[in-house]
């Protein structure tokens, strides 16, 4: 695979994780201030392409850590993405 394509893919993965982290942090910020929140569905959807950012947002912001749905799904997504990354790197 072309090096430019690999670089582009890595940038997309990093961007997806940063966006996911920022959404979790923003939702925590809004929760503390009793403002309109980001739906759980949207948070989980953004966890699909950026699970490491979602997990970091959960840990750093202490957000959604008591919701079993998030505690189970986000780490599973992290394992899936780690597998895909390793497979991509070592094929």
Coordinates of C-alpha atoms in Angstrom, one line a residue:
X1 CA 0.0 0.0 0.0
X2 CA 1.2 3.5 -0.8
X3 CA 2.8 5.4 2.0
X4 CA 0.6 8.5 1.4
X5 CA -2.5 6.3 1.8
X6 CA -1.1 4.8 5.0
X7 CA -0.4 8.3 6.4
X8 CA -3.9 9.5 5.4
X9 CA -5.5 6.5 7.2
X10 CA -3.5 7.2 10.4
X11 CA -4.6 10.8 10.3
X12 CA -8.2 9.7 10.0
X13 CA -7.9 7.3 12.9
X14 CA -6.2 10.0 15.1
X15 CA -8.9 12.5 14.1
X16 CA -11.7 10.2 14.9
X17 CA -10.3 9.4 18.3
X18 CA -9.8 13.1 19.1
X19 CA -13.3 14.0 18.0
X20 CA -14.7 11.1 20.2
X21 CA -12.7 12.3 23.2
X22 CA -13.9 15.9 22.7
X23 CA -17.5 14.8 22.5
X24 CA -17.2 12.8 25.8
X25 CA -15.5 15.8 27.5
X26 CA -18.1 18.2 26.1
X27 CA -21.0 16.0 27.3
X28 CA -19.4 15.8 30.8
X29 CA -19.0 19.6 30.8
X30 CA -22.7 20.0 29.9
X31 CA -23.8 17.4 32.5
X32 CA -22.0 19.3 35.3
X33 CA -23.8 22.5 34.2
X34 CA -27.2 20.9 33.7
X35 CA -27.3 21.9 30.1
X36 CA -28.6 20.1 27.0
X37 CA -26.7 16.9 26.6
X38 CA -25.3 14.8 23.7
X39 CA -27.4 11.6 23.4
X40 CA -25.9 8.3 24.4
X41 CA -26.7 7.0 20.9
X42 CA -24.5 9.7 19.4
X43 CA -21.7 9.1 21.9
X44 CA -21.7 5.4 21.0
X45 CA -21.8 6.0 17.3
X46 CA -18.7 8.2 17.6
X47 CA -17.1 5.4 19.6
X48 CA -17.2 3.2 16.5
X49 CA -14.4 5.0 14.5
X50 CA -12.7 6.4 17.7
X51 CA -12.9 4.0 20.5
X52 CA -9.6 4.9 22.1
X53 CA -10.7 8.5 22.3
X54 CA -14.0 7.4 23.8
X55 CA -12.2 5.3 26.4
X56 CA -9.8 8.1 27.2
X57 CA -12.8 10.5 27.6
X58 CA -14.5 8.0 29.9
X59 CA -11.4 7.7 32.1
X60 CA -10.1 11.2 32.1
X61 CA -13.5 12.9 32.5
X62 CA -15.0 10.1 34.6
X63 CA -17.9 10.1 32.3
X64 CA -20.3 7.2 31.5
X65 CA -18.3 4.9 33.7
X66 CA -21.4 3.7 35.6
X67 CA -23.4 2.9 32.5
X68 CA -22.9 -0.8 31.7
X69 CA -23.6 -0.2 28.1
X70 CA -20.5 2.0 27.8
X71 CA -18.3 0.0 30.1
X72 CA -18.8 -3.1 27.9
X73 CA -19.1 -1.7 24.4
X74 CA -16.3 0.8 24.3
X75 CA -13.5 -1.6 25.5
X76 CA -14.8 -4.2 23.0
X77 CA -14.5 -1.6 20.3
X78 CA -11.0 -0.7 21.4
X79 CA -10.0 -4.4 21.1
X80 CA -11.5 -4.6 17.7
X81 CA -9.7 -1.5 16.5
X82 CA -6.4 -2.7 18.0
X83 CA -6.9 -6.0 16.1
X84 CA -7.6 -4.2 12.8
X85 CA -4.6 -1.9 13.3
X86 CA -2.3 -4.8 14.0
X87 CA -3.6 -6.7 11.1
X88 CA -3.2 -3.6 8.9
X89 CA 0.4 -3.1 10.1
X90 CA 1.6 -6.7 9.9
X91 CA 0.0 -8.1 6.8

